[in-house]
Short mmCIF file of C-alpha atoms and ligand atoms in Angstrom, two decimals:
data_model
loop_
_atom_site.label_atom_id
_atom_site.label_comp_id
_atom_site.label_asym_id
_atom_site.label_seq_id
_atom_site.Cartn_x
_atom_site.Cartn_y
_atom_site.Cartn_z
CA MET A 13 17.07 -12.08 -18.43
CA ASN A 14 20.04 -10.57 -17.70
CA HIS A 15 20.76 -11.70 -14.08
CA PRO A 16 23.52 -10.27 -12.05
CA SER A 17 23.73 -12.05 -8.77
CA ARG A 18 24.97 -8.90 -6.60
CA HIS A 19 22.46 -5.96 -7.34
CA ILE A 20 20.19 -4.05 -5.20
CA VAL A 21 17.47 -2.03 -6.63
CA ILE A 22 15.72 0.79 -4.83
CA ILE A 23 12.64 2.24 -5.99
CA GLY A 24 11.99 5.93 -5.06
CA GLN A 25 13.96 8.90 -4.67
CA GLY A 26 12.47 10.48 -1.14
CA ALA A 27 13.80 10.33 2.04
CA ALA A 28 13.00 6.69 2.47
CA GLY A 29 14.68 5.75 -0.74
CA LEU A 30 17.70 7.87 -0.45
CA ALA A 31 18.39 6.72 3.02
CA ALA A 32 18.30 3.06 2.05
CA ALA A 33 20.48 3.98 -0.86
CA VAL A 34 23.04 5.56 0.88
CA SER A 35 23.15 3.03 3.92
CA ALA A 36 23.37 0.01 1.41
CA ALA A 37 26.12 1.66 -0.30
CA GLU A 38 27.96 2.48 3.04
CA THR A 39 27.81 -1.42 3.77
CA VAL A 40 28.82 -2.51 0.67
CA ARG A 41 31.88 -0.22 1.05
CA VAL A 42 32.65 -0.92 4.71
CA HIS A 43 32.34 -4.94 3.84
CA LYS A 44 34.04 -4.52 0.26
CA LEU A 45 31.10 -6.35 -0.77
CA PRO A 46 30.65 -7.12 -4.73
CA ILE A 47 27.36 -5.12 -5.12
CA ARG A 48 25.99 -2.68 -7.56
CA ILE A 49 23.15 -0.43 -6.35
CA THR A 50 20.80 1.17 -8.53
CA LEU A 51 18.20 3.64 -7.54
CA ILE A 52 15.12 4.47 -9.78
CA ASP A 53 12.57 7.03 -9.95
CA LYS A 54 9.53 7.32 -12.13
CA ALA A 55 9.92 11.15 -11.97
CA ARG A 56 12.30 12.99 -14.46
CA GLU A 57 15.01 14.76 -12.34
CA SER A 58 13.09 18.18 -12.17
CA ASP A 59 10.07 16.10 -10.48
CA ALA A 60 11.39 13.38 -8.32
CA GLY A 61 11.65 13.33 -4.79
CA GLY A 62 8.03 12.88 -3.86
CA ASN A 63 6.26 14.20 -0.83
CA THR A 64 9.90 14.72 0.76
CA ARG A 65 11.04 17.42 -1.76
CA TRP A 66 7.98 19.43 -1.25
CA SER A 67 7.72 19.10 2.82
CA PRO A 68 9.82 21.43 4.98
CA SER A 69 10.90 17.93 6.29
CA ASN A 70 10.88 19.03 10.38
CA MET A 71 11.78 15.69 12.18
CA ARG A 72 11.59 14.81 15.84
CA MET A 73 13.87 12.65 17.63
CA MET A 74 16.67 12.91 15.26
CA ALA A 75 18.97 14.31 17.66
CA PRO A 76 20.08 13.08 21.20
CA ASP A 77 18.80 16.18 23.03
CA ARG A 78 15.27 16.02 20.97
CA VAL A 79 14.56 12.45 22.16
CA GLU A 80 11.06 11.91 23.61
CA PRO A 81 11.07 8.79 26.43
CA SER A 82 7.26 8.98 25.74
CA PHE A 83 7.34 8.33 22.02
CA VAL A 84 5.88 4.62 21.95
CA PRO A 85 2.93 5.42 24.30
CA ASP A 86 2.41 8.52 22.73
CA MET A 87 2.03 6.94 19.08
CA LEU A 88 0.01 4.28 20.59
CA ALA A 89 -2.27 7.01 21.82
CA ALA A 90 -2.45 8.69 18.57
CA THR A 91 -3.33 5.63 16.89
CA ASP A 92 -6.02 4.81 19.15
CA HIS A 93 -3.67 1.66 20.17
CA LYS A 94 -4.22 0.07 16.38
CA GLY A 95 -0.76 1.30 15.63
CA ASP A 96 2.28 -1.26 15.47
CA ALA A 97 4.18 -1.47 19.01
CA ASP A 98 7.29 -2.97 17.55
CA TYR A 99 7.69 0.00 14.75
CA PHE A 100 7.25 2.50 17.24
CA ALA A 101 10.04 0.93 19.47
CA THR A 102 12.38 0.77 16.67
CA LEU A 103 11.80 4.02 15.86
CA ALA A 104 12.38 5.29 19.38
CA ALA A 105 15.63 3.26 19.43
CA ASN A 106 16.95 4.40 16.31
CA ALA A 107 15.98 7.99 15.14
CA PRO A 108 18.62 9.64 17.18
CA GLU A 109 21.47 7.11 15.68
CA VAL A 110 19.93 7.73 12.49
CA GLY A 111 20.03 11.68 12.61
CA ALA A 112 23.83 11.53 13.78
CA TRP A 113 24.30 9.43 10.63
CA MET A 114 22.80 11.88 8.36
CA ALA A 115 24.60 14.68 9.77
CA SER A 116 27.94 12.76 9.70
CA ARG A 117 27.22 11.99 6.00
CA GLY A 118 26.98 15.51 5.45
CA VAL A 119 23.05 16.27 5.67
CA GLU A 120 23.39 19.79 7.75
CA PHE A 121 20.54 20.55 10.20
CA ILE A 122 19.05 23.55 11.63
CA GLN A 123 16.36 24.20 14.57
CA PRO A 124 13.36 25.12 13.02
CA PRO A 125 12.38 28.53 14.49
CA TYR A 126 8.88 27.62 14.89
CA TYR A 127 9.65 24.77 17.37
CA LEU A 128 11.77 26.83 19.48
CA ALA A 129 8.92 28.85 20.57
CA LYS A 130 6.31 25.90 20.80
CA GLY A 131 5.61 22.36 20.32
CA PRO A 132 7.81 19.28 20.76
CA PRO A 133 11.42 19.76 19.55
CA ARG A 134 12.38 19.07 15.82
CA ILE A 135 15.32 19.40 13.56
CA GLN A 136 15.35 20.33 9.78
CA PRO A 137 17.70 20.06 7.01
CA VAL A 138 19.04 22.97 5.71
CA GLY A 139 16.87 24.04 2.43
CA GLY A 140 13.81 21.75 3.90
CA GLY A 141 13.06 18.58 2.00
CA ALA A 142 14.59 19.75 -1.59
CA GLY A 143 17.73 20.38 0.31
CA LEU A 144 17.64 16.78 1.69
CA VAL A 145 16.75 14.98 -1.08
CA ALA A 146 19.64 17.23 -3.24
CA ARG A 147 22.45 16.37 -0.45
CA PHE A 148 21.55 12.85 0.17
CA ALA A 149 21.67 12.39 -3.84
CA GLY A 150 24.65 13.66 -4.21
CA ILE A 151 25.89 11.39 -1.21
CA ALA A 152 24.41 8.23 -2.78
CA ARG A 153 26.23 9.45 -6.19
CA ALA A 154 29.38 9.94 -4.27
CA GLU A 155 29.17 6.30 -3.19
CA GLY A 156 28.55 4.85 -6.64
CA VAL A 157 24.79 4.56 -6.33
CA ASP A 158 23.51 4.78 -10.03
CA ILE A 159 20.17 7.13 -10.06
CA ARG A 160 18.11 6.48 -13.03
CA TYR A 161 14.90 9.09 -13.67
CA ALA A 162 12.15 8.48 -15.68
CA CYS A 163 12.07 5.07 -14.95
CA GLY A 164 8.99 3.65 -13.12
CA ALA A 165 9.16 0.13 -11.59
CA GLU A 166 6.04 -1.85 -12.84
CA GLU A 167 6.26 -5.42 -11.66
CA LEU A 168 8.32 -7.68 -9.31
CA VAL A 169 9.99 -10.58 -10.79
CA VAL A 170 9.92 -13.97 -8.51
CA ASP A 171 11.68 -17.17 -8.65
CA GLY A 172 11.36 -19.64 -6.38
CA GLY A 173 9.50 -17.50 -3.88
CA ARG A 174 12.50 -15.01 -4.06
CA VAL A 175 12.41 -11.43 -5.55
CA VAL A 176 15.13 -11.85 -8.35
CA GLY A 177 14.23 -8.55 -10.16
CA VAL A 178 12.02 -5.67 -11.39
CA VAL A 179 10.41 -4.85 -14.61
CA VAL A 180 10.93 -1.26 -15.18
CA ALA A 181 9.87 1.12 -17.96
CA SER A 182 11.46 4.10 -19.13
CA GLY A 183 9.48 5.95 -21.82
CA ASP A 184 8.67 3.00 -24.45
CA LYS A 185 11.29 0.96 -23.33
CA ARG A 186 10.76 -1.85 -20.88
CA GLU A 187 13.37 -3.94 -19.57
CA THR A 188 14.02 -6.36 -16.46
CA LEU A 189 16.36 -5.32 -13.81
CA GLY A 190 17.96 -8.53 -12.20
CA ALA A 191 18.38 -7.90 -8.46
CA ASP A 192 19.14 -9.70 -5.21
CA ALA A 193 17.20 -7.32 -3.26
CA VAL A 194 14.59 -4.80 -4.14
CA VAL A 195 13.80 -1.98 -1.52
CA LEU A 196 10.32 -0.47 -2.31
CA ALA A 197 10.47 3.24 -1.68
CA SER A 198 7.95 4.54 -3.68
CA GLY A 199 5.26 6.37 -1.42
CA GLY A 200 1.49 6.09 -0.63
CA PHE A 201 -1.29 5.67 -3.23
CA GLN A 202 -2.53 9.31 -2.87
CA GLY A 203 -1.57 9.99 -6.46
CA ASN A 204 -4.01 7.16 -7.99
CA ALA A 205 -7.34 8.55 -8.04
CA GLU A 206 -8.67 4.64 -8.55
CA MET A 207 -7.48 3.78 -5.59
CA MET A 208 -8.42 6.83 -3.54
CA LEU A 209 -12.04 6.17 -4.84
CA ARG A 210 -11.64 2.32 -3.99
CA HIS A 211 -10.69 2.82 -0.36
CA PHE A 212 -12.16 6.11 0.59
CA GLY A 213 -15.42 5.81 -1.08
CA PRO A 214 -17.37 8.51 -3.17
CA GLY A 215 -16.11 11.93 -3.17
CA ALA A 216 -12.48 10.74 -2.89
CA ASP A 217 -12.16 12.07 -6.80
CA THR A 218 -12.69 15.74 -5.11
CA MET A 219 -9.54 15.25 -3.36
CA ARG A 220 -6.70 17.26 -4.28
CA LEU A 221 -3.03 16.64 -3.76
CA ILE A 222 -1.41 19.31 -1.50
CA SER A 223 2.28 18.64 -2.70
CA PRO A 224 3.10 18.77 -6.31
CA GLY A 225 5.57 16.02 -6.13
CA THR A 226 3.16 13.27 -5.01
CA ARG A 227 1.32 12.92 -8.26
CA PHE A 228 3.85 10.07 -8.95
CA ALA A 229 2.95 8.14 -5.60
CA THR A 230 0.36 5.76 -7.32
CA GLY A 231 0.71 2.98 -4.97
CA ASP A 232 2.98 0.99 -7.29
CA GLY A 233 5.20 -0.40 -4.92
CA ILE A 234 2.31 -1.38 -2.68
CA ARG A 235 0.55 -3.04 -5.82
CA MET A 236 3.89 -4.65 -6.68
CA ALA A 237 4.19 -6.23 -3.11
CA LEU A 238 0.34 -7.08 -2.75
CA ALA A 239 0.66 -9.00 -6.12
CA ILE A 240 3.62 -11.53 -4.78
CA GLY A 241 1.64 -12.16 -1.74
CA ALA A 242 2.76 -9.13 0.68
CA SER A 243 0.32 -9.02 3.82
CA PRO A 244 -1.46 -5.57 3.57
CA CYS A 245 -1.07 -3.47 6.80
CA GLY A 246 -2.56 -0.54 8.62
CA ASN A 247 -5.41 1.93 7.88
CA TRP A 248 -6.19 1.75 4.29
CA SER A 249 -9.24 4.37 4.50
CA GLY A 250 -7.11 6.78 6.40
CA CYS A 251 -4.79 9.34 5.29
CA HIS A 252 -3.10 12.56 6.22
CA ALA A 253 -5.86 15.10 5.04
CA VAL A 254 -6.33 18.88 5.26
CA GLY A 255 -8.56 21.54 4.87
CA TRP A 256 -7.58 22.94 1.86
CA ASP A 257 -9.19 25.62 -0.77
CA MET A 258 -12.11 24.45 -2.57
CA ASN A 259 -11.10 25.46 -5.97
CA ALA A 260 -7.47 24.29 -5.28
CA PRO A 261 -5.80 22.44 -8.57
CA GLU A 262 -5.57 19.07 -8.70
CA PHE A 263 -1.82 18.60 -7.87
CA GLY A 264 -1.39 22.08 -6.08
CA ASP A 265 0.65 24.78 -7.28
CA LEU A 266 4.53 25.13 -6.82
CA ALA A 267 3.82 29.06 -6.60
CA VAL A 268 1.25 28.84 -4.24
CA GLY A 269 2.90 25.63 -1.74
CA ASP A 270 0.99 24.93 1.11
CA GLN A 271 -0.93 28.39 1.32
CA PHE A 272 -4.12 26.61 -0.16
CA GLN A 273 -4.16 25.22 3.42
CA LYS A 274 -6.95 26.86 5.75
CA HIS A 275 -6.17 26.41 9.30
CA SER A 276 -7.33 29.34 11.49
CA TYR A 277 -10.52 26.94 11.77
CA PRO A 278 -9.96 26.33 15.85
CA PHE A 279 -10.98 29.97 16.05
CA ALA A 280 -13.77 29.74 13.79
CA ILE A 281 -17.25 27.57 13.16
CA MET A 282 -17.19 25.04 10.36
CA VAL A 283 -20.88 24.50 8.54
CA ASN A 284 -21.58 21.96 5.56
CA ALA A 285 -24.35 22.19 2.83
CA THR A 286 -27.11 21.55 5.43
CA GLY A 287 -26.00 24.97 7.00
CA ARG A 288 -24.96 22.82 9.85
CA ARG A 289 -21.94 22.40 12.35
CA PHE A 290 -20.61 19.04 12.02
CA VAL A 291 -17.20 18.66 14.34
CA ASP A 292 -15.75 20.33 17.32
CA GLU A 293 -13.55 23.09 15.82
CA GLY A 294 -11.88 23.65 18.88
CA ALA A 295 -11.26 20.28 20.39
CA ASP A 296 -7.40 20.89 20.62
CA PHE A 297 -4.99 23.00 19.04
CA ARG A 298 -4.64 22.75 15.12
CA ASN A 299 -1.46 20.77 15.15
CA TYR A 300 -3.47 18.00 17.03
CA THR A 301 -6.23 17.99 14.66
CA TYR A 302 -5.42 19.74 11.23
CA ALA A 303 -4.19 16.25 9.72
CA LYS A 304 -7.85 14.59 10.40
CA TYR A 305 -10.08 17.12 9.79
CA GLY A 306 -9.64 17.27 6.08
CA ALA A 307 -11.14 13.95 5.86
CA VAL A 308 -14.40 14.90 7.92
CA VAL A 309 -14.87 17.69 5.58
CA LEU A 310 -14.53 14.86 2.75
CA ARG A 311 -17.65 12.99 4.43
CA GLN A 312 -19.86 16.13 4.24
CA PRO A 313 -22.61 16.09 1.87
CA ASN A 314 -20.91 17.48 -1.55
CA ASN A 315 -17.49 17.07 0.13
CA PHE A 316 -16.95 21.08 1.55
CA ALA A 317 -17.35 22.82 4.46
CA TRP A 318 -17.29 26.72 4.77
CA GLN A 319 -15.10 27.98 7.55
CA VAL A 320 -17.18 31.03 8.97
CA PHE A 321 -15.48 34.17 10.86
CA ASP A 322 -16.62 37.45 12.15
CA GLY A 323 -15.08 40.83 12.59
CA LYS A 324 -13.53 39.80 15.95
CA ILE A 325 -11.16 37.02 14.36
CA VAL A 326 -10.68 38.17 11.10
CA PRO A 327 -7.52 40.24 11.81
CA MET A 328 -6.10 37.01 13.34
CA LEU A 329 -6.37 35.04 10.61
CA ARG A 330 -3.27 33.20 9.16
CA ASP A 331 -1.47 34.22 6.14
CA GLU A 332 -2.63 31.79 4.05
CA TYR A 333 -6.32 33.61 3.92
CA ARG A 334 -4.89 36.43 2.48
CA ILE A 335 -3.24 35.07 -0.76
CA LYS A 336 -4.97 36.04 -4.01
CA ARG A 337 -6.48 32.58 -4.93
CA VAL A 338 -8.70 31.92 -2.43
CA SER A 339 -12.55 30.86 -2.24
CA LYS A 340 -13.78 33.74 0.20
CA VAL A 341 -16.80 35.59 0.38
CA SER A 342 -17.57 38.74 2.88
CA ALA A 343 -20.91 40.39 3.80
CA ASN A 344 -21.43 43.12 6.18
CA THR A 345 -24.82 41.63 7.41
CA ILE A 346 -25.34 38.03 8.63
CA GLU A 347 -28.59 37.83 6.10
CA GLU A 348 -26.65 38.80 3.24
CA PHE A 349 -23.61 36.45 4.37
CA ALA A 350 -26.16 33.39 4.43
CA HIS A 351 -27.12 33.83 1.10
CA LYS A 352 -23.45 34.04 -0.32
CA LEU A 353 -22.44 30.77 0.98
CA GLU A 354 -22.75 28.55 -2.33
CA GLY A 355 -24.10 25.57 -2.00
CA VAL A 356 -25.40 26.06 1.74
CA ASN A 357 -29.27 25.83 3.10
CA ALA A 358 -29.19 29.81 3.94
CA GLU A 359 -32.16 29.32 6.36
CA ALA A 360 -30.96 26.62 8.25
CA PHE A 361 -27.36 28.38 8.57
CA LEU A 362 -29.13 31.40 10.04
CA ASP A 363 -30.88 29.06 12.55
CA GLU A 364 -27.45 27.63 13.10
CA ILE A 365 -25.50 30.72 14.10
CA LYS A 366 -28.74 31.98 16.60
CA LYS A 367 -28.32 28.82 18.48
CA TYR A 368 -24.40 28.62 18.24
CA ASN A 369 -24.45 32.30 19.40
CA ALA A 370 -26.78 31.52 22.32
CA ALA A 371 -24.46 28.46 23.43
CA VAL A 372 -21.41 30.70 23.84
CA LYS A 373 -20.29 30.39 27.48
CA LYS A 374 -19.43 34.01 27.40
CA ASP A 375 -18.24 34.61 30.83
CA VAL A 376 -14.93 32.40 29.98
CA LYS A 377 -12.28 34.92 28.07
CA PHE A 378 -11.29 33.90 24.68
CA ASP A 379 -7.18 33.09 24.64
CA PRO A 380 -6.03 31.86 21.66
CA ASN A 381 -2.94 30.62 23.11
CA VAL A 382 -4.18 28.27 25.48
CA LYS A 383 -6.92 25.76 25.46
CA ASP A 384 -9.08 28.31 27.04
CA GLY A 385 -12.26 26.39 27.74
CA ARG A 386 -14.52 29.07 26.26
CA CYS A 387 -17.14 26.60 24.78
CA THR A 388 -20.46 25.90 23.92
CA MET A 389 -23.05 24.29 26.02
CA GLY A 390 -26.15 22.10 25.14
CA LEU A 391 -25.37 22.03 21.18
CA ALA A 392 -25.61 19.00 19.32
CA VAL A 393 -22.06 19.45 18.53
CA ASN A 394 -20.43 21.28 21.24
CA LYS A 395 -17.28 23.36 20.83
CA SER A 396 -14.53 22.95 23.09
CA ASN A 397 -12.41 26.21 23.38
CA TRP A 398 -12.11 29.48 21.42
CA ALA A 399 -16.09 29.76 20.96
CA ASN A 400 -16.43 33.25 19.46
CA THR A 401 -19.79 34.26 18.39
CA ILE A 402 -20.61 35.31 14.94
CA GLU A 403 -22.00 38.63 15.18
CA GLU A 404 -20.00 41.52 14.37
CA PRO A 405 -19.46 42.55 10.56
CA PRO A 406 -17.50 42.04 8.52
CA PHE A 407 -18.52 38.20 8.19
CA GLU A 408 -16.16 36.34 6.02
CA ALA A 409 -16.08 32.62 4.86
CA TYR A 410 -13.53 30.26 3.43
CA GLN A 411 -14.71 27.34 1.35
CA VAL A 412 -12.67 24.15 1.82
CA GLY A 413 -12.26 20.61 0.64
CA CYS A 414 -10.22 17.71 1.46
CA GLY A 415 -6.38 18.10 0.62
CA VAL A 416 -4.49 14.83 0.94
CA SER A 417 -0.91 14.35 1.70
CA PHE A 418 -0.37 10.69 2.17
CA THR A 419 -2.37 7.52 2.65
CA PHE A 420 -1.67 5.22 5.47
CA GLY A 421 -1.98 1.74 4.30
CA GLY A 422 0.58 -0.24 2.95
CA VAL A 423 2.49 -3.24 3.56
CA ARG A 424 3.95 -4.98 6.68
CA ILE A 425 7.63 -4.98 7.31
CA ASP A 426 9.67 -6.65 10.02
CA PRO A 427 11.06 -3.20 11.84
CA ASP A 428 14.56 -4.96 12.57
CA SER A 429 15.67 -6.03 8.85
CA GLY A 430 13.07 -3.99 6.62
CA GLN A 431 11.95 -7.20 5.16
CA VAL A 432 8.40 -6.91 3.39
CA ILE A 433 6.35 -9.88 5.11
CA ASP A 434 3.97 -11.97 3.40
CA SER A 435 0.39 -13.08 4.23
CA ASP A 436 1.63 -16.31 6.32
CA MET A 437 3.61 -13.68 8.10
CA ASN A 438 6.94 -14.66 6.57
CA PRO A 439 9.61 -12.46 5.56
CA ILE A 440 9.48 -12.21 1.28
CA PRO A 441 13.34 -13.02 0.35
CA GLY A 442 14.84 -10.24 -1.40
CA LEU A 443 11.99 -7.51 -0.92
CA TYR A 444 12.38 -4.63 1.42
CA ALA A 445 10.38 -1.53 2.18
CA ALA A 446 10.46 1.63 4.09
CA GLY A 447 8.64 5.07 3.89
CA GLU A 448 5.06 5.90 3.27
CA LEU A 449 4.08 2.79 1.72
CA VAL A 450 4.64 0.81 5.35
CA GLY A 451 1.34 0.45 6.28
CA GLY A 452 0.54 0.37 10.42
CA ILE A 453 2.49 3.38 11.49
CA PHE A 454 -0.38 6.08 11.05
CA TYR A 455 -3.99 5.54 12.19
CA PHE A 456 -6.92 8.14 12.43
CA ASN A 457 -4.24 11.16 12.84
CA TYR A 458 -0.81 12.17 12.15
CA PRO A 459 1.82 13.30 14.68
CA GLY A 460 3.77 15.94 13.01
CA GLY A 461 7.43 15.62 12.39
CA SER A 462 6.84 11.56 12.20
CA GLY A 463 6.73 11.03 8.50
CA LEU A 464 10.19 12.00 7.74
CA MET A 465 12.08 10.26 10.54
CA SER A 466 10.17 7.18 9.81
CA GLY A 467 11.24 7.06 6.17
CA ALA A 468 14.95 7.70 6.98
CA VAL A 469 14.79 5.25 10.33
CA PHE A 470 12.99 2.49 7.94
CA GLY A 471 14.79 3.35 4.90
CA LYS A 472 18.40 3.11 6.53
CA ILE A 473 17.17 -0.17 7.81
CA ALA A 474 15.80 -1.51 4.57
CA GLY A 475 19.24 -0.36 2.98
CA THR A 476 21.79 -2.03 5.61
CA GLY A 477 19.12 -5.17 5.34
CA ALA A 478 19.45 -5.44 1.55
CA ALA A 479 23.14 -4.86 1.48
CA SER A 480 23.95 -7.50 3.94
CA GLY A 481 21.10 -9.88 3.05
CA ARG A 482 19.72 -10.38 6.48
CA ASN A 483 17.16 -12.65 7.13
CA ALA A 484 17.28 -13.28 3.52
C1 FAD B 505 3.36 19.41 2.20
C2 FAD B 505 4.03 18.67 3.21
C3 FAD B 505 4.45 18.63 4.25
C4 FAD B 505 5.22 17.60 4.91
N1 FAD B 505 5.90 18.08 6.06
C5 FAD B 505 6.42 16.89 6.90
C6 FAD B 505 7.06 17.19 7.77
O1 FAD B 505 7.56 18.44 8.04
N2 FAD B 505 7.93 16.42 8.56
C7 FAD B 505 7.49 15.37 8.32
O2 FAD B 505 8.07 14.00 9.35
N3 FAD B 505 6.83 14.78 7.39
C8 FAD B 505 6.33 15.48 6.45
N4 FAD B 505 5.19 15.28 5.36
C9 FAD B 505 5.57 14.06 5.45
C10 FAD B 505 6.93 13.69 4.59
O3 FAD B 505 6.91 14.39 3.51
C11 FAD B 505 6.80 12.20 3.95
O4 FAD B 505 6.12 11.22 5.10
C12 FAD B 505 7.87 11.42 3.41
O5 FAD B 505 8.79 12.49 2.67
C13 FAD B 505 7.74 10.36 2.60
O6 FAD B 505 9.15 9.70 2.05
P1 FAD B 505 9.16 8.50 0.97
O7 FAD B 505 10.47 8.46 1.02
O8 FAD B 505 8.05 7.69 1.57
O9 FAD B 505 7.89 9.10 -0.42
P2 FAD B 505 8.17 10.08 -1.00
O10 FAD B 505 9.03 11.19 -0.76
O11 FAD B 505 6.72 10.54 -1.48
O12 FAD B 505 9.00 9.46 -2.27
C14 FAD B 505 8.51 8.76 -3.20
C15 FAD B 505 9.16 8.36 -4.61
O13 FAD B 505 9.26 7.21 -5.31
C16 FAD B 505 8.88 7.60 -6.53
N5 FAD B 505 7.95 6.60 -7.23
C17 FAD B 505 6.81 6.59 -7.09
N6 FAD B 505 6.35 5.22 -7.84
C18 FAD B 505 7.44 4.85 -8.69
C19 FAD B 505 7.91 3.59 -9.20
N7 FAD B 505 6.74 2.83 -10.00
N8 FAD B 505 8.93 3.63 -9.96
C20 FAD B 505 10.24 4.38 -9.30
N9 FAD B 505 9.55 5.39 -8.67
C21 FAD B 505 8.72 5.58 -8.41
C22 FAD B 505 8.46 9.31 -6.68
O14 FAD B 505 8.67 9.80 -7.72
C23 FAD B 505 8.97 9.85 -5.34
O15 FAD B 505 10.06 10.40 -5.55
C24 FAD B 505 5.17 16.30 4.68
C25 FAD B 505 4.40 15.91 3.44
C26 FAD B 505 3.91 16.84 2.83
C27 FAD B 505 3.10 16.65 1.41
#
């Protein structure tokens, strides 16, 4: 085996891998270290960039005026106190500085207009995730990083307990890249149907990927790390999952983008195959429920739900309800409507509507802009806000399944160095990780704007750690 002593291999060209590559290269340049850096991605250049490339890449806390003093308690609350407080403290301490570093390296940011109006403040790279990947990759190349596409990592090489290389495949050609340090940044396992079935159970094969770039996230980095004794961490049966058109293609569609999502459900009711409601659609604003209700839909019989609206709400539906490729039925009478809801027990549905309409607290005014407290009372599953009766034609319903963005389970890292931790809780010499394949950051739900920030912060830490050999 060719075994150069000074070589870092970074696996994956998303935000995490690119932040690692640029920070490693900078460390090498500043300290005049004799280290080569290679970044590999198993996708061709036109497809590489993972979820990062297809996301708008809104980032929280990445500028000094966007710091959230309550970030750690907020993340602990968002994860039901199962998330790793050390990770969150590291993210809070480093995010503004990492944002400033990215800006100083030439990544331009804007304030996304949506967040001027509401929600915690964010910044966004010019050109969204695609802009970020293109810019960051350009900076990495200018720093001398060798980027190889269509080159997939398959296996880590270990010698005396230390990672000394990685076996990669480019088409039919397999070779071993010797390395002092390997940084895993190859995303989650959402693109691996077998792993999804194993961790999410029956029905997981009906899940659809919401971003075309993520079909390459097949859990390779996680698998390779576990194979050499890495400690699994986090919520392995949890993922960022949304209500997604039931008939959307397996890997999304570039022309449609995120318009297969269906996010007006807080003003609707959702019923499953039994004709019954199953979740509090109005528990909170969309931003706080959309990333977890996809998984709730997945758990329903035959893994689908119909979102049901009446004529009062139809004019308020978000734009994504008006696209051509949409699984929609409509009718002018509720009886005809009930029989159009494919796969649903129509009699039970009609009974459900009657009971739901009767339970709506009609003396409270509907207000979509605040949690209006217009609820239902006395139902097995009550609706907390925005409870509108289903009685005015035209009736419209949209069939959704579960669309997955990324998985939450992964490997454990030392947040200070980015090193992967083994099952005896010791760092694995020569192995670092960042991004979606780090477990322990998200459980049950996803607080918006955290994925990219986490990828960039832990990516920079891992790149610096790999180049400086910290704790290795
Ligand atoms: C539609 C959508 C919108 C989103 N919006 C936001 C947002 O606004 N804000 C936010 O913070 N987060 C958002 N997210 C989440 C965010 O995009 C991710 O958390 C983040 O981009 C993950 O970065 P990453 O570098 O870990 O992985 P990725 O960006 O997925 O990159 C992984 C890379 O690894 C490569 N790879 C995989 N296996 C191998 C292998 N064996 N060998 C070599 N290469 C390999 C892949 O090809 C890919 O290029 C969104 C996600 C989606 C899907």
